[in-house]
Tab-separated table of C-alpha atoms in Angstrom:
chain	number	residue	atom	x	y	z
W	39	MET	CA	190.596	-116.109	183.409
W	40	ASN	CA	193.345	-118.659	182.792
W	41	GLU	CA	192.059	-121.266	180.319
W	42	THR	CA	193.190	-124.165	182.509
W	43	VAL	CA	191.282	-122.835	185.526
W	44	LEU	CA	188.236	-122.188	183.350
W	45	LEU	CA	188.356	-125.724	181.956
W	46	VAL	CA	188.603	-127.248	185.444
W	47	LEU	CA	185.720	-125.142	186.790
W	48	CYS	CA	183.554	-125.901	183.762
W	49	ILE	CA	184.152	-129.661	183.938
W	50	GLY	CA	183.752	-129.658	187.716
W	51	VAL	CA	180.348	-127.923	187.676
W	52	ALA	CA	179.124	-130.129	184.815
W	53	GLY	CA	180.286	-133.261	186.654
W	54	LEU	CA	178.607	-132.200	189.892
W	55	ILE	CA	175.241	-131.573	188.180
W	56	SER	CA	175.563	-134.764	186.161
W	57	GLY	CA	176.294	-136.777	189.300
W	58	LEU	CA	173.273	-135.260	191.054
W	59	THR	CA	170.743	-135.603	188.234
W	60	GLY	CA	172.251	-138.044	185.726
W	61	PHE	CA	172.191	-135.702	182.728
W	62	ALA	CA	173.038	-132.208	181.390
W	63	PHE	CA	176.842	-132.630	181.407
W	64	ALA	CA	177.192	-131.750	177.721
W	65	LEU	CA	174.809	-128.809	177.897
W	66	ILE	CA	176.635	-127.235	180.852
W	67	ALA	CA	180.162	-127.864	179.574
W	68	SER	CA	179.808	-127.265	175.834
W	69	GLY	CA	179.298	-123.503	175.833
W	70	THR	CA	182.414	-122.746	177.858
W	71	LEU	CA	184.636	-125.317	176.183
W	72	LEU	CA	183.663	-124.106	172.717
W	73	SER	CA	184.904	-120.655	173.717
W	74	ILE	CA	188.398	-121.878	174.626
W	75	ARG	CA	188.913	-124.903	172.349
W	76	SER	CA	188.332	-125.732	168.687
W	77	PRO	CA	184.890	-127.240	167.893
W	78	VAL	CA	186.268	-130.742	167.230
W	79	GLU	CA	188.409	-130.776	170.378
W	80	ALA	CA	185.648	-129.303	172.554
W	81	THR	CA	183.098	-131.827	171.271
W	82	ALA	CA	185.461	-134.769	171.719
W	83	LEU	CA	186.378	-133.586	175.231
W	84	VAL	CA	182.726	-133.190	176.212
W	85	LEU	CA	181.762	-136.601	174.816
W	86	VAL	CA	184.615	-138.439	176.561
W	87	CYS	CA	184.044	-136.706	179.909
W	88	SER	CA	180.273	-137.086	179.703
W	89	THR	CA	180.635	-140.775	178.843
W	90	LEU	CA	182.873	-141.259	181.877
W	91	SER	CA	180.352	-139.455	184.090
W	92	GLN	CA	177.564	-141.756	182.889
W	93	VAL	CA	179.677	-144.882	183.457
W	94	ILE	CA	180.608	-143.781	186.991
W	95	SER	CA	176.981	-143.022	187.878
W	96	ILE	CA	175.609	-146.280	186.472
W	97	LEU	CA	178.225	-148.402	188.241
W	98	ARG	CA	177.945	-146.467	191.503
W	99	LEU	CA	174.153	-146.611	191.691
W	100	ARG	CA	174.127	-150.335	190.812
W	101	THR	CA	170.658	-150.010	189.338
W	102	TRP	CA	170.061	-151.346	185.847
W	103	PRO	CA	167.221	-150.295	183.562
W	104	PRO	CA	164.472	-152.793	182.724
W	105	ARG	CA	165.957	-154.779	179.854
W	106	GLY	CA	162.894	-154.469	177.622
W	107	THR	CA	162.728	-150.707	178.126
W	108	ALA	CA	166.452	-150.225	177.512
W	109	PHE	CA	166.420	-152.109	174.209
W	110	ALA	CA	163.125	-150.515	173.173
W	111	MET	CA	164.669	-147.041	173.535
W	112	ILE	CA	168.298	-147.576	172.540
W	113	LEU	CA	167.834	-149.472	169.268
W	114	PRO	CA	165.422	-146.910	167.730
W	115	GLY	CA	167.704	-144.163	169.073
W	116	LEU	CA	170.659	-145.571	167.125
W	117	VAL	CA	168.500	-145.506	163.991
W	118	GLY	CA	167.186	-142.004	164.707
W	119	ALA	CA	170.603	-140.350	165.197
W	120	PRO	CA	171.811	-140.602	161.568
W	121	ILE	CA	168.335	-139.589	160.392
W	122	GLY	CA	168.658	-136.440	162.499
W	123	ILE	CA	172.082	-135.733	161.012
W	124	HIS	CA	170.619	-136.167	157.519
W	125	LEU	CA	167.702	-133.845	158.314
W	126	LEU	CA	170.187	-131.107	159.148
W	127	HIS	CA	170.623	-130.596	155.411
W	128	GLY	CA	166.935	-129.822	154.888
W	129	LEU	CA	165.842	-128.248	158.168
W	130	ASP	CA	166.844	-125.100	159.990
W	131	PRO	CA	168.305	-126.409	163.293
W	132	GLN	CA	167.526	-123.075	164.955
W	133	TRP	CA	163.799	-123.667	164.514
W	134	ILE	CA	164.190	-127.186	165.892
W	135	LYS	CA	166.044	-125.863	168.935
W	136	VAL	CA	163.354	-123.246	169.597
W	137	ALA	CA	160.647	-125.913	169.326
W	138	ILE	CA	162.539	-128.225	171.702
W	139	GLY	CA	163.160	-125.375	174.130
W	140	ALA	CA	159.499	-124.342	174.128
W	141	PHE	CA	158.414	-127.951	174.642
W	142	LEU	CA	160.734	-128.425	177.626
W	143	ILE	CA	159.540	-125.192	179.237
W	144	LEU	CA	155.859	-126.134	178.800
W	145	TYR	CA	156.497	-129.735	179.860
W	146	SER	CA	158.325	-128.737	183.039
W	147	GLY	CA	155.623	-126.261	184.007
W	148	THR	CA	152.821	-128.745	183.326
W	149	VAL	CA	154.388	-131.684	185.156
W	150	ALA	CA	155.244	-129.431	188.108
W	151	LEU	CA	151.492	-128.806	188.525
W	152	LEU	CA	150.656	-132.527	188.554
W	153	ARG	CA	150.773	-134.842	191.545
W	154	ALA	CA	154.216	-136.122	192.448
W	155	ASP	CA	153.039	-139.706	191.831
W	156	TYR	CA	151.475	-138.952	188.428
W	157	ARG	CA	152.227	-141.476	185.691
W	158	VAL	CA	151.077	-141.799	182.091
W	159	GLY	CA	148.583	-144.527	181.317
W	160	PHE	CA	150.044	-145.430	177.893
W	161	GLY	CA	153.605	-146.226	178.935
W	162	ASN	CA	154.689	-149.417	177.150
W	163	THR	CA	157.382	-150.800	174.857
W	164	TRP	CA	156.004	-148.978	171.817
W	165	SER	CA	155.897	-145.587	173.495
W	166	ASP	CA	159.377	-146.165	174.960
W	167	GLY	CA	160.631	-146.957	171.459
W	168	ALA	CA	159.027	-143.821	170.008
W	169	VAL	CA	160.701	-141.668	172.663
W	170	GLY	CA	164.049	-143.350	171.992
W	171	PHE	CA	163.731	-142.790	168.241
W	172	LEU	CA	162.817	-139.111	168.677
W	173	GLY	CA	165.647	-138.718	171.185
W	174	GLY	CA	168.087	-140.085	168.610
W	175	VAL	CA	166.738	-137.762	165.912
W	176	LEU	CA	167.001	-134.726	168.193
W	177	GLY	CA	170.499	-135.792	169.163
W	178	GLY	CA	171.492	-135.796	165.500
W	179	ILE	CA	169.884	-132.410	164.869
W	180	ALA	CA	170.644	-130.463	168.029
W	181	GLY	CA	172.770	-132.650	170.314
W	182	LEU	CA	169.886	-133.063	172.777
W	183	SER	CA	169.468	-136.840	172.712
W	184	GLY	CA	168.824	-137.132	176.455
W	185	ALA	CA	166.158	-134.439	176.854
W	186	LEU	CA	163.091	-136.443	175.795
W	187	PRO	CA	164.083	-139.730	177.524
W	188	THR	CA	164.667	-137.783	180.753
W	189	ALA	CA	161.310	-136.016	180.475
W	190	TRP	CA	159.572	-139.299	179.636
W	191	SER	CA	161.158	-141.143	182.583
W	192	LEU	CA	159.654	-138.652	185.035
W	193	VAL	CA	156.082	-139.639	184.115
W	194	ARG	CA	156.573	-143.390	183.645
W	195	GLY	CA	156.112	-144.093	187.330
W	196	TRP	CA	159.649	-145.298	188.037
W	197	GLU	CA	161.517	-144.398	191.212
W	198	PRO	CA	164.536	-142.047	190.810
W	199	ARG	CA	167.224	-144.726	190.550
W	200	THR	CA	165.328	-146.550	187.802
W	201	GLN	CA	164.647	-143.261	186.017
W	202	ARG	CA	168.354	-142.497	186.016
W	203	ALA	CA	169.257	-146.010	184.902
W	204	VAL	CA	166.922	-145.685	181.901
W	205	TYR	CA	167.922	-142.289	180.573
W	206	GLN	CA	171.596	-142.602	181.534
W	207	SER	CA	171.991	-145.907	179.687
W	208	PHE	CA	170.306	-144.342	176.645
W	209	THR	CA	172.500	-141.225	176.807
W	210	LEU	CA	175.644	-143.328	177.298
W	211	VAL	CA	175.049	-145.367	174.156
W	212	MET	CA	174.139	-142.263	172.112
W	213	GLN	CA	177.302	-140.482	173.253
W	214	VAL	CA	179.567	-143.435	172.440
W	215	TRP	CA	177.852	-143.610	169.043
W	216	ALA	CA	178.408	-139.874	168.467
W	217	LEU	CA	182.049	-140.102	169.607
W	218	ALA	CA	182.699	-142.991	167.221
W	219	ILE	CA	181.237	-140.981	164.326
W	220	LEU	CA	183.287	-137.915	165.317
W	221	LEU	CA	186.571	-139.834	165.514
W	222	TRP	CA	185.815	-141.523	162.211
W	223	LEU	CA	185.209	-138.213	160.447
W	224	ASP	CA	187.925	-136.098	162.107
W	225	PRO	CA	191.472	-136.825	163.348
W	226	ILE	CA	192.105	-136.675	167.083
W	227	PRO	CA	193.245	-133.134	168.014
W	228	PRO	CA	196.826	-133.189	169.365
W	229	ASP	CA	195.916	-131.227	172.513
W	230	LEU	CA	193.054	-133.546	173.451
W	231	VAL	CA	195.268	-135.984	175.381
W	232	GLY	CA	196.609	-133.225	177.637
W	233	ASP	CA	193.130	-131.841	178.274
W	234	LEU	CA	191.814	-135.303	179.115
W	235	ALA	CA	194.658	-135.902	181.572
W	236	LEU	CA	193.519	-132.754	183.380
W	237	ALA	CA	189.770	-133.202	182.988
W	238	LEU	CA	189.198	-136.882	183.797
W	239	PRO	CA	190.261	-136.692	187.480
W	240	VAL	CA	188.006	-133.639	187.855
W	241	VAL	CA	185.110	-135.609	186.348
W	242	LEU	CA	185.701	-138.486	188.757
W	243	VAL	CA	185.726	-136.296	191.879
W	244	SER	CA	182.845	-134.017	190.839
W	245	VAL	CA	180.536	-136.846	189.717
W	246	LEU	CA	181.122	-138.739	192.973
W	247	ALA	CA	180.308	-135.537	194.876
W	248	GLY	CA	177.076	-135.184	192.882
W	249	LEU	CA	176.165	-138.808	193.577
W	250	SER	CA	176.719	-138.184	197.283
W	251	LEU	CA	174.201	-135.336	197.105
W	252	PHE	CA	171.763	-137.550	195.176
W	253	ALA	CA	171.855	-140.112	197.992
W	254	ARG	CA	170.679	-137.430	200.437
W	255	ILE	CA	167.561	-136.239	198.587
W	256	ASP	CA	164.111	-137.816	198.431
W	257	GLN	CA	161.998	-138.552	195.367
W	258	ARG	CA	160.064	-135.266	195.565
W	259	ARG	CA	163.224	-133.145	195.635
W	260	PHE	CA	164.794	-135.176	192.839
W	261	ARG	CA	161.701	-134.593	190.703
W	262	THR	CA	161.824	-130.855	191.442
W	263	ILE	CA	165.530	-130.593	190.583
W	264	VAL	CA	165.120	-132.488	187.309
W	265	LEU	CA	162.114	-130.377	186.279
W	266	ALA	CA	164.004	-127.177	187.097
W	267	LEU	CA	167.000	-128.333	185.085
W	268	LEU	CA	164.812	-129.329	182.120
W	269	ALA	CA	163.201	-125.884	182.235
W	270	ALA	CA	166.658	-124.272	182.353
W	271	ILE	CA	167.713	-126.350	179.338
W	272	GLY	CA	164.578	-125.195	177.517
W	273	VAL	CA	165.224	-121.531	178.290
W	274	THR	CA	168.917	-121.773	177.368
W	275	THR	CA	168.270	-123.669	174.131
W	276	THR	CA	165.626	-121.152	173.046
W	277	ALA	CA	167.720	-118.125	174.027
W	278	LEU	CA	170.746	-119.377	172.070
W	279	ALA	CA	168.685	-120.175	168.971
W	280	LEU	CA	166.591	-116.990	168.769
W	281	PRO	CA	169.420	-114.636	167.675
W	282	GLY	CA	170.072	-116.881	164.661
W	283	LEU	CA	166.409	-116.781	163.674
W	284	LEU	CA	166.079	-113.043	164.193
W	285	GLY	CA	169.262	-112.426	162.281
């Protein structure tokens, strides 16, 4: 398939899912883009497009996260990210990915069996901060900074718009942080500007389409979609990591 068509389709599908659920842009887009672009260019392209998708969603929904919760998660996340990067030198990231994948599969299955209105009884600033810190660490190790905050938001008792505001604001800051580190360590690839000129309009249209779908679903369906996507992330993460371990 022509690389340009493949790039547009990849970004379009990722933008649509991101607009509908508020996360998973990087996971959906990274695999395809890494097969047609260099690692630095693919990562930079994913981070810029994903950041734009988060900004569009946050502004369009006009729902802001509780200030205390946002700071409680984001600040520890910023500390956790470089720790995760440092741990890469002493840990096998494949094992971490398998553990994360298994957790997401078990979590999704367990929460799916609970009542739709279930909420944890220990949700507070300290637990929010712990989730943010672990999300930052996992982002540094495996690029999955949004997985835990998204899973945590589902059982905190917030309605869907607030859930999205919490984990999207966290993911947005982590992605800007990661992009800044990437651009500091590596020069901007010369082809990135051309790819962005093609990809950014696709992100805009696809994310708005996803947001339109989000406005048409109720809380129960949103919960089901997010759980299904978390389970899919768990299966994909585990499947991609297992060959490295077996090898």
